[in-house]
Amino acid sequence: MTVAEETEVTLAVGQQKELPVAPDPTGRHPDPRMHAILEIGVRSRGRPERPGAPVPGTGPALAEVLIVDTSRSMLHPAAKLHAAKDATVAAVRMLPDGTAFAVLSGRFDATLVHPGAGSAVLAVAGPGEREAAERAVRILDADGGTAIGTWLDLARWLLKDHPAPVKHVLLLTDGRNEHDHRAAMSLETALDACEGRFVCDAWGIGDDWDADLLLRITRRLHGRARAVRAESELTAAYEELVAGLLGTAVPELRIRLTPTPGTVIRQVKQVVPSEQELPPVPAGSGGRGAEYVTRAWGDEVRHFQVVLTADPTGRETGEDLQLAAVEIAVPDFGRPVRLPAPQPVLVRWTDNPLDASRQHPGVRRHELYQRAGAAVAGAYRAWLRGTDGRDTADRELTRALALAAELGDTQLLGALRLVEAAPGTGRVRTGLKDVDWQHLILSSALTTPPEASAVGPAEGGAAARSAEAAGTPPGSGTPPGSIGPQGAAPPGSAVPQGAASPGPVAPPGAVPPASAGPSLPVRPDGLVECPGCEWLGPADSVYCGGRCGRPLRGAPA
């Protein structure tokens, strides 16, 4: 088996299925929103001998643009500029031969440092190009102001026609985009133009960068915001990031949602390892579905929250009905990928207020992270008011500490304790600098899944642990077809009991076929008829696509 054939995508759907059909005893109108947590993982057991080496015939896997802030503030102290040069050179040295790249210098505008001003194409890594880029970086000086929108727009222009499946920008700044109003392109306009064109990771260095600015950029451009506390840490951080990029297993992965009639997709967002809104793009021509694009996957697991609404009028209570189908698609990038089977998002309408009041643990966890982030922001705003805000800052810090403890997030707890006067006091320590709060704001934007429970069935434990990682405890109503690392079959599919069903090896973007035929009789025209609402659909339909949304596999003939 080749390295490319080892790449596998897994999908698990976690949810609390019950939704109310009538007002509760207090007369409050029922919430029609169904929240589901999608746990999606990418795994590739094998690796190329050289990290980042393309599979034969696929071409370069990465096009990289490195942006160095060279505004005047980078000289105060000069150690920031020296660290930026060292880190940029280290990143360039790691690029495999054949990798497209460029280095930009950012001030009031952006300048192409390498391959040189006026070039319309990226450089191609090789011994000579890497040495030339290093010489150009080493002579950089700093002057002028900060207008990040122009930097990103030049990166967009350089990358727009490049065929590499992974297009990435690594941006470093020590400032606060103070000259946006004087720029040829504002940051907001640049983000609109760049969204969906490349992934951008943004880094802060020094004592005057703005966490909210870095998060604003990376949430729009599907990257991650980070910072170093000491300039000397930057080179190792860059090397780690570039190594991860060169190990990208799947350049682009699409979540395809197809709602049943009467269901509306309200929101899809990533919630682990950070929060990012995902805008929809049409899924094919004339269909009800939508796709949500995610990019640059290594071997990792991410969680996504899906919010759907539906009208319970005329629907039966106590039965599992499908609200939407979830599929994973990987556009063709020259390598086959093992895809999971489609999974349903279900609803069970209920008139029992207790059932309807339950909340899926993954949804609850994300809400706790939002509250913790709000508490950190509140503590920072109060701290900025000095003595007048001291009591409020202490209260907000205490609240953030309690939420982090409830989440069991040791990383966030550690970051909070760096601003606490002493363990257990819940008081903001004296002598803090603004940059201490900026690091804490970045830390509060990172999210983690709950630790997997050690309790599970003796067999099929990997799938159970995958569901646990999505925040789904045993017996909480996870659909029986949820896909874990072992690739369990969809509901009602005719896979022999105990048999492994790892999912098909399909070319990227292909939707794997259903694992078995329905028990309903197939009509002469190749369709099956739903016994509930007489909907007609393809013979491999797992659920009714009409009014009732019933499961079709295993339904009585």
Coordinates of C-alpha atoms in Angstrom, one line a residue:
M1 CA 0.0 0.0 0.0
T2 CA 1.4 3.4 -0.9
V3 CA 1.6 6.3 1.5
A4 CA -1.3 8.1 -0.3
E5 CA -3.6 5.1 0.3
E6 CA -3.1 5.3 4.0
T7 CA -4.9 8.7 4.4
E8 CA -8.3 8.2 6.1
V9 CA -11.0 10.6 7.1
T10 CA -13.4 9.7 10.0
L11 CA -16.7 11.3 10.9
A12 CA -18.8 11.0 14.1
V13 CA -22.0 12.9 14.7
G14 CA -22.9 13.7 18.3
Q15 CA -26.2 15.2 19.4
Q16 CA -29.0 15.3 21.9
K17 CA -31.9 14.4 19.6
E18 CA -35.0 15.5 21.6
L19 CA -36.6 18.8 20.7
P20 CA -39.9 20.1 22.2
V21 CA -43.1 20.2 20.2
A22 CA -45.1 22.3 22.7
P23 CA -44.5 25.2 25.1
D24 CA -43.0 24.2 28.5
P25 CA -45.0 24.5 31.8
T26 CA -44.0 28.2 32.1
G27 CA -45.5 28.9 28.7
R28 CA -42.1 29.5 27.1
H29 CA -42.1 28.8 23.3
P30 CA -39.9 25.8 22.4
D31 CA -36.5 26.3 20.9
P32 CA -36.6 24.7 17.4
R33 CA -32.8 24.6 17.0
M34 CA -31.0 21.3 16.8
H35 CA -27.3 21.4 17.7
A36 CA -25.0 18.7 16.5
I37 CA -21.3 18.2 17.0
L38 CA -19.3 16.8 14.1
E39 CA -16.0 15.2 15.0
I40 CA -13.9 14.9 11.9
G41 CA -10.4 13.3 11.9
V42 CA -7.7 12.8 9.3
R43 CA -5.1 10.1 9.7
S44 CA -2.2 9.0 7.5
R45 CA -0.2 6.1 8.9
G46 CA 2.6 6.4 6.4
R47 CA 4.7 9.4 5.6
P48 CA 7.0 10.3 2.6
E49 CA 10.7 9.8 3.3
R50 CA 11.2 13.6 3.1
P51 CA 8.6 15.7 4.9
G52 CA 6.7 17.8 2.3
A53 CA 7.9 15.7 -0.6
P54 CA 5.0 15.4 -3.1
V55 CA 3.7 12.1 -4.2
P56 CA 5.0 11.4 -7.7
G57 CA 2.9 13.0 -10.3
T58 CA 1.1 15.4 -8.0
G59 CA 3.4 18.5 -8.2
P60 CA 4.5 20.7 -5.3
A61 CA 2.2 20.4 -2.4
L62 CA 2.8 23.9 -0.9
A63 CA 3.0 27.5 -2.0
E64 CA 4.2 29.7 0.9
V65 CA 4.4 33.4 1.4
L66 CA 6.3 34.7 4.5
I67 CA 5.4 38.3 5.6
V68 CA 7.8 40.1 7.8
D69 CA 6.7 43.3 9.6
T70 CA 9.5 45.9 8.9
S71 CA 7.7 48.9 10.4
R72 CA 9.8 51.3 12.5
S73 CA 8.7 49.7 15.8
M74 CA 10.5 46.5 14.9
L75 CA 13.7 48.3 15.9
H76 CA 12.5 48.9 19.5
P77 CA 14.2 46.8 20.5
A78 CA 16.1 45.6 17.4
A79 CA 16.0 42.1 18.8
K80 CA 12.6 41.8 17.3
L81 CA 13.8 42.4 13.7
H82 CA 16.8 40.1 14.2
A83 CA 14.5 37.3 15.5
A84 CA 12.2 37.9 12.5
K85 CA 15.1 37.5 10.1
D86 CA 16.4 34.4 11.8
A87 CA 13.0 32.8 11.8
T88 CA 12.2 33.6 8.2
V89 CA 15.5 32.3 7.0
A90 CA 15.0 29.1 9.0
A91 CA 11.6 28.6 7.4
V92 CA 13.0 29.1 3.9
R93 CA 15.7 26.6 4.5
M94 CA 13.1 24.0 5.4
L95 CA 11.2 24.3 2.1
P96 CA 11.8 21.2 -0.1
D97 CA 13.1 21.6 -3.6
G98 CA 10.3 22.6 -6.0
T99 CA 8.2 24.5 -3.3
A100 CA 6.9 27.8 -4.5
F101 CA 7.6 30.7 -2.0
A102 CA 8.0 34.4 -1.6
V103 CA 9.1 36.8 1.2
L104 CA 7.3 40.1 1.7
S105 CA 8.3 43.1 3.7
G106 CA 5.4 45.0 5.3
R107 CA 5.1 48.7 6.2
F108 CA 2.6 51.3 4.9
D109 CA 2.6 49.0 1.8
A110 CA 4.1 45.6 0.9
T111 CA 7.3 45.0 -0.9
L112 CA 8.4 41.8 -2.6
V113 CA 11.7 41.0 -1.0
H114 CA 12.2 37.7 -2.8
P115 CA 12.1 36.8 -5.7
G116 CA 12.4 40.6 -6.2
A117 CA 10.3 43.6 -6.8
G118 CA 8.2 43.4 -10.0
S119 CA 8.2 39.6 -10.2
A120 CA 4.8 38.2 -11.1
V121 CA 5.5 34.6 -10.0
L122 CA 6.7 32.9 -6.9
A123 CA 10.3 31.7 -6.5
V124 CA 10.9 27.9 -6.7
A125 CA 12.9 26.5 -3.8
G126 CA 16.3 25.1 -4.6
P127 CA 19.8 25.7 -3.3
G128 CA 20.3 28.9 -5.3
E129 CA 16.9 30.4 -4.5
R130 CA 17.1 29.6 -0.8
E131 CA 20.5 31.3 -0.6
A132 CA 19.3 34.3 -2.6
A133 CA 16.2 34.7 -0.3
E134 CA 18.4 34.5 2.8
R135 CA 20.7 37.3 1.5
A136 CA 17.6 39.4 0.8
V137 CA 16.2 38.8 4.2
R138 CA 19.4 39.5 6.0
I139 CA 19.7 43.1 4.7
L140 CA 16.1 44.1 5.6
D141 CA 15.8 47.3 7.6
A142 CA 12.8 48.7 9.4
D143 CA 10.9 52.0 8.9
G144 CA 7.4 53.4 8.3
G145 CA 4.1 52.2 9.7
T146 CA 1.8 49.2 9.8
A147 CA -1.0 48.6 7.2
I148 CA -1.7 44.9 7.1
G149 CA -4.4 44.9 4.5
T150 CA -1.9 45.8 1.8
W151 CA 0.4 43.0 2.9
L152 CA -2.3 40.4 2.6
D153 CA -3.5 41.7 -0.7
L154 CA 0.0 41.3 -2.3
A155 CA 0.1 37.8 -0.9
R156 CA -3.3 37.1 -2.5
W157 CA -2.0 38.5 -5.9
L158 CA 1.0 36.2 -5.8
L159 CA -0.9 33.1 -4.9
K160 CA -4.1 33.6 -6.9
D161 CA -3.1 31.5 -10.0
H162 CA -0.8 29.0 -8.3
P163 CA -1.8 25.4 -8.6
A164 CA -0.4 24.1 -5.3
P165 CA -3.1 22.5 -3.2
V166 CA -1.9 24.2 0.0
K167 CA -1.6 27.9 -0.2
H168 CA -0.3 29.4 3.0
V169 CA 0.7 32.8 4.4
L170 CA 2.8 33.2 7.6
L171 CA 2.4 36.8 8.9
L172 CA 4.5 38.3 11.7
T173 CA 3.8 41.6 13.3
D174 CA 4.6 43.6 16.5
G175 CA 2.0 46.3 16.0
R176 CA -1.6 47.2 15.9
N177 CA -2.4 48.0 12.2
E178 CA -2.4 51.7 13.1
H179 CA -2.2 53.1 9.6
D180 CA -5.2 51.2 8.1
H181 CA -6.9 54.5 7.3
R182 CA -4.0 55.6 5.2
A183 CA -3.5 52.3 3.3
A184 CA -4.3 51.6 -0.3
M185 CA -6.5 48.7 0.9
S186 CA -8.1 48.5 4.3
L187 CA -7.8 45.3 6.3
E188 CA -11.5 44.5 6.0
T189 CA -11.4 44.9 2.2
A190 CA -8.3 42.7 2.0
L191 CA -9.9 40.0 4.2
D192 CA -13.0 39.9 1.9
A193 CA -10.7 39.5 -1.1
C194 CA -8.5 36.9 0.6
E195 CA -11.1 34.7 2.3
G196 CA -11.1 31.2 0.7
R197 CA -7.9 31.9 -1.3
F198 CA -5.3 30.8 1.3
V199 CA -4.7 29.9 4.9
C200 CA -3.0 32.5 7.1
D201 CA -1.3 32.0 10.4
A202 CA -0.6 35.2 12.3
W203 CA 2.1 35.7 14.9
G204 CA 2.8 38.4 17.5
I205 CA 6.2 39.4 18.7
G206 CA 7.3 42.0 21.2
D207 CA 5.1 43.9 23.7
D208 CA 2.7 45.9 21.6
W209 CA 0.8 43.4 19.3
D210 CA -3.0 43.1 19.4
A211 CA -4.5 39.7 20.1
D212 CA -7.9 40.7 18.7
L213 CA -6.3 41.8 15.5
L214 CA -4.5 38.4 15.1
L215 CA -7.7 36.6 15.8
R216 CA -9.7 38.7 13.4
I217 CA -7.3 37.8 10.6
T218 CA -7.0 34.1 11.4
R219 CA -10.7 33.5 11.9
R220 CA -11.4 34.9 8.5
L221 CA -8.5 33.1 6.8
H222 CA -8.8 29.8 8.6
G223 CA -5.5 29.9 10.4
R224 CA -4.3 30.1 14.0
A225 CA -3.1 33.1 16.0
R226 CA 0.0 32.7 18.1
A227 CA 2.7 34.7 19.8
V228 CA 6.1 34.3 21.4
R229 CA 6.9 35.7 24.8
A230 CA 10.7 35.9 24.0
E231 CA 12.2 36.8 20.6
S232 CA 14.5 33.9 20.9
E233 CA 11.5 31.5 20.7
L234 CA 10.4 32.5 17.2
T235 CA 12.8 30.4 15.1
A236 CA 11.8 27.2 16.8
A237 CA 8.1 28.1 16.5
Y238 CA 8.5 28.8 12.8
E239 CA 10.3 25.5 12.2
E240 CA 7.5 23.6 14.0
L241 CA 4.8 25.4 12.0
V242 CA 6.5 24.8 8.7
A243 CA 7.1 21.1 9.5
G244 CA 3.4 20.8 10.2
L245 CA 2.6 22.4 6.8
L246 CA 4.9 20.1 5.0
G247 CA 3.1 17.2 6.7
T248 CA -0.3 18.3 5.4
A249 CA -2.3 15.1 4.6
V250 CA -5.4 16.7 3.1
P251 CA -5.2 20.2 1.6
E252 CA -9.0 20.8 1.6
L253 CA -11.9 19.0 3.2
R254 CA -15.5 19.9 2.6
I255 CA -18.4 19.3 4.9
R256 CA -21.5 18.7 2.8
L257 CA -24.9 19.1 4.5
T258 CA -28.1 18.2 2.7
P259 CA -31.2 19.2 4.7
T260 CA -34.5 17.4 4.3
P261 CA -37.5 19.5 3.2
G262 CA -38.6 21.9 6.0
T263 CA -35.1 21.9 7.6
V264 CA -33.0 25.1 7.5
I265 CA -29.2 25.2 8.1
R266 CA -28.6 28.1 10.4
Q267 CA -25.0 27.9 11.2
V268 CA -21.8 25.8 10.8
K269 CA -18.7 26.7 12.7
Q270 CA -15.5 25.1 13.8
V271 CA -15.3 24.9 17.6
V272 CA -12.1 22.8 18.2
P273 CA -9.2 23.7 18.2
S274 CA -10.5 27.3 17.8
E275 CA -13.8 29.0 16.8
Q276 CA -14.2 29.9 13.2
E277 CA -17.4 30.6 11.3
L278 CA -17.7 28.7 8.0
P279 CA -19.6 30.4 5.2
P280 CA -21.6 28.1 2.9
V281 CA -20.9 27.5 -0.7
P282 CA -23.4 25.7 -3.0
A283 CA -23.2 22.0 -3.2
G284 CA -23.8 21.1 -6.8
S285 CA -26.5 22.7 -9.1
G286 CA -30.1 23.0 -8.1
G287 CA -29.8 21.0 -4.8
R288 CA -30.8 21.9 -1.3
G289 CA -27.4 21.2 0.2
A290 CA -24.4 23.4 1.0
E291 CA -20.7 22.8 1.5
Y292 CA -18.4 24.2 4.1
V293 CA -14.8 24.4 3.3
T294 CA -11.9 23.6 5.7
R295 CA -8.3 23.6 4.7
A296 CA -4.8 22.3 5.4
W297 CA -5.4 19.2 7.5
G298 CA -2.5 17.3 9.1
D299 CA -3.1 14.2 11.2
E300 CA -5.6 15.8 13.6
V301 CA -9.2 15.9 14.8
R302 CA -11.4 19.0 14.6
H303 CA -14.9 19.6 16.0
F304 CA -17.7 21.5 14.2
Q305 CA -21.0 22.7 15.5
V306 CA -24.0 22.5 13.2
V307 CA -27.3 24.4 14.0
L308 CA -30.5 23.4 12.2
T309 CA -34.1 24.5 12.6
A310 CA -37.3 22.6 11.7
D311 CA -41.0 22.9 12.2
P312 CA -42.5 20.1 14.3
T313 CA -46.1 20.7 13.0
G314 CA -47.6 17.5 11.8
R315 CA -44.6 15.4 12.8
E316 CA -44.8 12.3 14.9
T317 CA -43.3 12.3 18.4
G318 CA -41.0 9.7 19.8
E319 CA -39.5 8.6 16.4
D320 CA -36.1 9.3 15.0
L321 CA -36.5 11.6 11.9
Q322 CA -33.7 12.8 9.7
L323 CA -33.1 16.6 9.6
A324 CA -30.0 16.5 7.3
A325 CA -27.3 14.2 5.9
V326 CA -23.6 14.9 6.6
E327 CA -21.0 13.9 4.0
I328 CA -17.3 14.5 3.7
A329 CA -15.8 15.4 0.3
V330 CA -12.2 15.9 -0.6
P331 CA -11.6 17.6 -4.0
D332 CA -9.1 15.9 -6.3
F333 CA -5.5 16.8 -5.4
G334 CA -3.9 13.8 -6.9
R335 CA -4.1 11.3 -4.1
P336 CA -6.9 8.8 -3.1
V337 CA -8.5 9.3 0.3
R338 CA -10.5 6.9 2.4
L339 CA -13.8 8.6 3.1
P340 CA -16.4 7.8 5.8
A341 CA -20.0 6.9 5.0
P342 CA -22.6 9.7 5.1
Q343 CA -24.2 10.2 8.6
P344 CA -27.6 11.6 9.6
V345 CA -28.4 14.5 11.9
L346 CA -31.6 13.3 13.6
V347 CA -34.5 14.7 15.6
R348 CA -36.9 13.1 18.0
W349 CA -39.9 15.4 18.7
T350 CA -41.1 15.1 22.3
D351 CA -43.7 16.6 24.5
N352 CA -41.6 15.7 27.6
P353 CA -40.0 18.9 29.0
L354 CA -37.3 16.9 30.8
D355 CA -36.2 15.2 27.6
A356 CA -36.3 18.5 25.7
S357 CA -34.1 20.2 28.3
R358 CA -31.1 18.1 27.8
Q359 CA -28.0 19.5 26.1
H360 CA -25.4 17.6 24.3
P361 CA -22.0 17.8 26.2
G362 CA -20.1 19.1 23.2
V363 CA -22.5 22.0 22.8
R364 CA -22.3 22.7 26.5
R365 CA -18.5 22.6 26.3
H366 CA -18.4 25.2 23.6
E367 CA -20.8 27.5 25.5
L368 CA -18.4 27.3 28.5
Y369 CA -15.5 28.3 26.3
Q370 CA -17.4 31.3 25.0
R371 CA -18.2 32.4 28.6
A372 CA -14.6 31.9 29.6
G373 CA -13.4 34.1 26.7
A374 CA -16.0 36.7 27.6
A375 CA -14.8 36.7 31.2
V376 CA -11.2 37.2 30.1
A377 CA -12.2 40.1 27.8
G378 CA -14.2 41.6 30.7
A379 CA -11.3 41.3 33.1
Y380 CA -9.0 43.0 30.6
R381 CA -11.4 45.9 29.9
A382 CA -11.8 46.4 33.7
W383 CA -8.0 46.3 34.2
L384 CA -7.5 49.0 31.6
R385 CA -9.6 51.3 33.9
G386 CA -7.0 51.0 36.7
T387 CA -8.1 51.3 40.3
D388 CA -11.7 52.0 39.3
G389 CA -11.9 48.6 37.6
R390 CA -10.0 46.5 40.0
D391 CA -12.9 44.8 41.7
T392 CA -14.6 44.0 38.4
A393 CA -11.3 42.6 37.0
D394 CA -11.0 40.3 40.0
R395 CA -14.6 39.1 39.7
E396 CA -14.2 38.3 36.0
L397 CA -10.9 36.5 36.6
T398 CA -12.5 34.4 39.3
R399 CA -15.3 33.5 36.8
A400 CA -12.8 32.6 34.1
L401 CA -10.9 30.4 36.5
A402 CA -14.1 28.6 37.6
L403 CA -15.1 28.0 34.0
A404 CA -11.6 26.7 33.0
A405 CA -11.7 24.3 36.0
E406 CA -15.2 23.1 34.9
L407 CA -13.8 22.5 31.4
G408 CA -10.8 20.7 32.8
D409 CA -8.6 22.7 30.4
T410 CA -5.1 22.8 32.0
Q411 CA -3.7 25.0 29.3
L412 CA -6.3 27.7 30.0
L413 CA -5.9 27.3 33.7
G414 CA -2.2 27.8 33.5
A415 CA -2.6 30.9 31.3
L416 CA -5.1 32.4 33.8
R417 CA -2.8 31.7 36.8
L418 CA -0.1 33.8 35.1
V419 CA -2.2 36.8 35.8
E420 CA -3.5 35.7 39.2
A421 CA -1.8 37.3 42.2
A422 CA -1.5 33.9 44.0
P423 CA -3.1 30.5 43.5
G424 CA -6.7 30.4 44.8
T425 CA -7.0 34.2 45.4
G426 CA -8.9 35.1 42.2
R427 CA -7.3 38.5 42.2
V428 CA -5.4 40.1 39.4
R429 CA -1.8 40.5 40.3
T430 CA -0.1 43.9 40.3
G431 CA 2.6 44.9 37.8
L432 CA 1.0 43.3 34.8
K433 CA 1.8 44.6 31.3
D434 CA -0.7 44.9 28.5
V435 CA 1.1 42.1 26.6
D436 CA 0.4 39.7 29.4
W437 CA -3.3 40.2 28.7
Q438 CA -2.8 39.8 25.0
H439 CA -1.2 36.3 25.6
L440 CA -4.1 35.4 27.8
I441 CA -6.7 36.5 25.2
L442 CA -5.0 34.2 22.6
S443 CA -5.0 31.3 25.1
S444 CA -8.7 31.8 25.8
A445 CA -9.4 31.5 22.1
L446 CA -8.0 27.9 22.0
T447 CA -10.4 25.0 22.7
T448 CA -9.8 21.4 23.4
P449 CA -12.2 18.3 23.3
P450 CA -12.9 16.5 26.6
E451 CA -10.6 13.7 27.5
A452 CA -11.8 10.4 26.2
S453 CA -13.4 8.2 28.9
A454 CA -11.5 5.1 29.8
V455 CA -14.8 3.3 30.2
G456 CA -16.2 1.6 27.1
P457 CA -17.1 -1.7 25.6
A458 CA -14.4 -4.3 25.3
E459 CA -15.0 -4.5 21.6
G460 CA -15.5 -1.6 19.2
G461 CA -13.8 0.6 21.9
A462 CA -12.1 2.8 19.3
A463 CA -15.4 3.9 17.9
A464 CA -16.8 4.5 21.4
R465 CA -13.7 6.5 22.3
S466 CA -14.2 8.6 19.2
A467 CA -17.7 9.4 20.2
E468 CA -16.5 10.3 23.7
A469 CA -14.0 12.7 22.3
A470 CA -16.8 14.4 20.5
G471 CA -18.4 14.9 23.9
T472 CA -20.9 12.1 23.5
P473 CA -21.2 9.9 26.6
P474 CA -22.5 6.3 26.2
G475 CA -26.2 6.2 25.8
S476 CA -26.7 9.9 25.1
G477 CA -28.5 9.4 21.9
T478 CA -25.6 9.4 19.3
P479 CA -27.0 7.9 16.1
P480 CA -26.1 4.3 15.7
G481 CA -24.3 5.1 12.5
S482 CA -21.8 7.5 13.9
I483 CA -18.4 6.9 12.4
G484 CA -15.4 6.4 14.7
P485 CA -11.9 5.4 13.8
Q486 CA -13.1 1.9 12.9
G487 CA -15.6 3.2 10.4
A488 CA -18.9 1.8 11.8
A489 CA -21.6 1.3 9.2
P490 CA -24.6 3.7 8.8
P491 CA -27.9 2.9 10.4
G492 CA -29.6 -0.1 9.0
S493 CA -26.9 -1.0 6.6
A494 CA -26.5 -4.7 5.9
V495 CA -23.0 -5.2 7.3
P496 CA -22.7 -8.6 9.1
Q497 CA -22.5 -8.1 12.9
G498 CA -18.9 -7.9 14.1
A499 CA -17.6 -7.2 10.6
A500 CA -15.3 -4.2 10.1
S501 CA -16.5 -1.6 7.6
P502 CA -13.6 0.8 7.2
G503 CA -15.2 2.8 4.4
P504 CA -14.3 2.7 0.7
V505 CA -11.0 3.9 -0.7
A506 CA -12.2 6.5 -3.1
P507 CA -10.6 9.1 -5.3
P508 CA -10.7 12.5 -3.6
G509 CA -14.1 14.1 -3.8
A510 CA -15.9 10.9 -4.5
V511 CA -18.9 10.0 -2.3
P512 CA -18.6 6.4 -1.1
P513 CA -21.5 4.2 -2.1
A514 CA -24.0 2.9 0.5
S515 CA -22.8 -0.2 2.1
A516 CA -25.9 -2.3 1.4
G517 CA -29.2 -2.2 -0.4
P518 CA -32.5 -1.3 1.3
S519 CA -35.0 -3.8 2.6
L520 CA -37.7 -1.9 0.8
P521 CA -38.7 -3.3 -2.6
V522 CA -37.1 -1.6 -5.5
R523 CA -39.5 -0.5 -8.2
P524 CA -39.0 -1.2 -11.9
D525 CA -37.8 2.4 -12.4
G526 CA -35.0 1.8 -9.8
L527 CA -36.6 3.9 -7.0
V528 CA -37.9 3.0 -3.6
E529 CA -41.0 4.4 -2.0
C530 CA -41.2 5.6 1.6
P531 CA -44.0 3.8 3.4
G532 CA -44.6 6.9 5.5
C533 CA -45.2 9.7 3.0
E534 CA -44.8 8.0 -0.4
W535 CA -41.6 9.9 -1.2
L536 CA -39.7 8.3 -4.1
G537 CA -36.0 8.2 -4.0
P538 CA -32.8 6.3 -5.1
A539 CA -32.6 2.7 -4.2
D540 CA -29.6 3.3 -1.9
S541 CA -31.4 5.9 0.2
V542 CA -30.8 5.5 4.0
Y543 CA -33.4 8.0 5.0
C544 CA -36.6 9.4 3.5
G545 CA -35.9 12.7 1.7
G546 CA -39.5 13.8 1.9
R547 CA -41.8 15.1 4.6
C548 CA -41.3 12.4 7.2
G549 CA -37.5 11.7 7.1
R550 CA -38.0 8.2 8.4
P551 CA -35.2 5.6 8.2
L552 CA -35.7 3.4 5.1
R553 CA -33.1 0.7 5.8
G554 CA -34.7 -2.0 7.8
A555 CA -38.2 -0.5 7.2
P556 CA -40.9 -3.1 6.7
A557 CA -41.5 -3.9 3.1

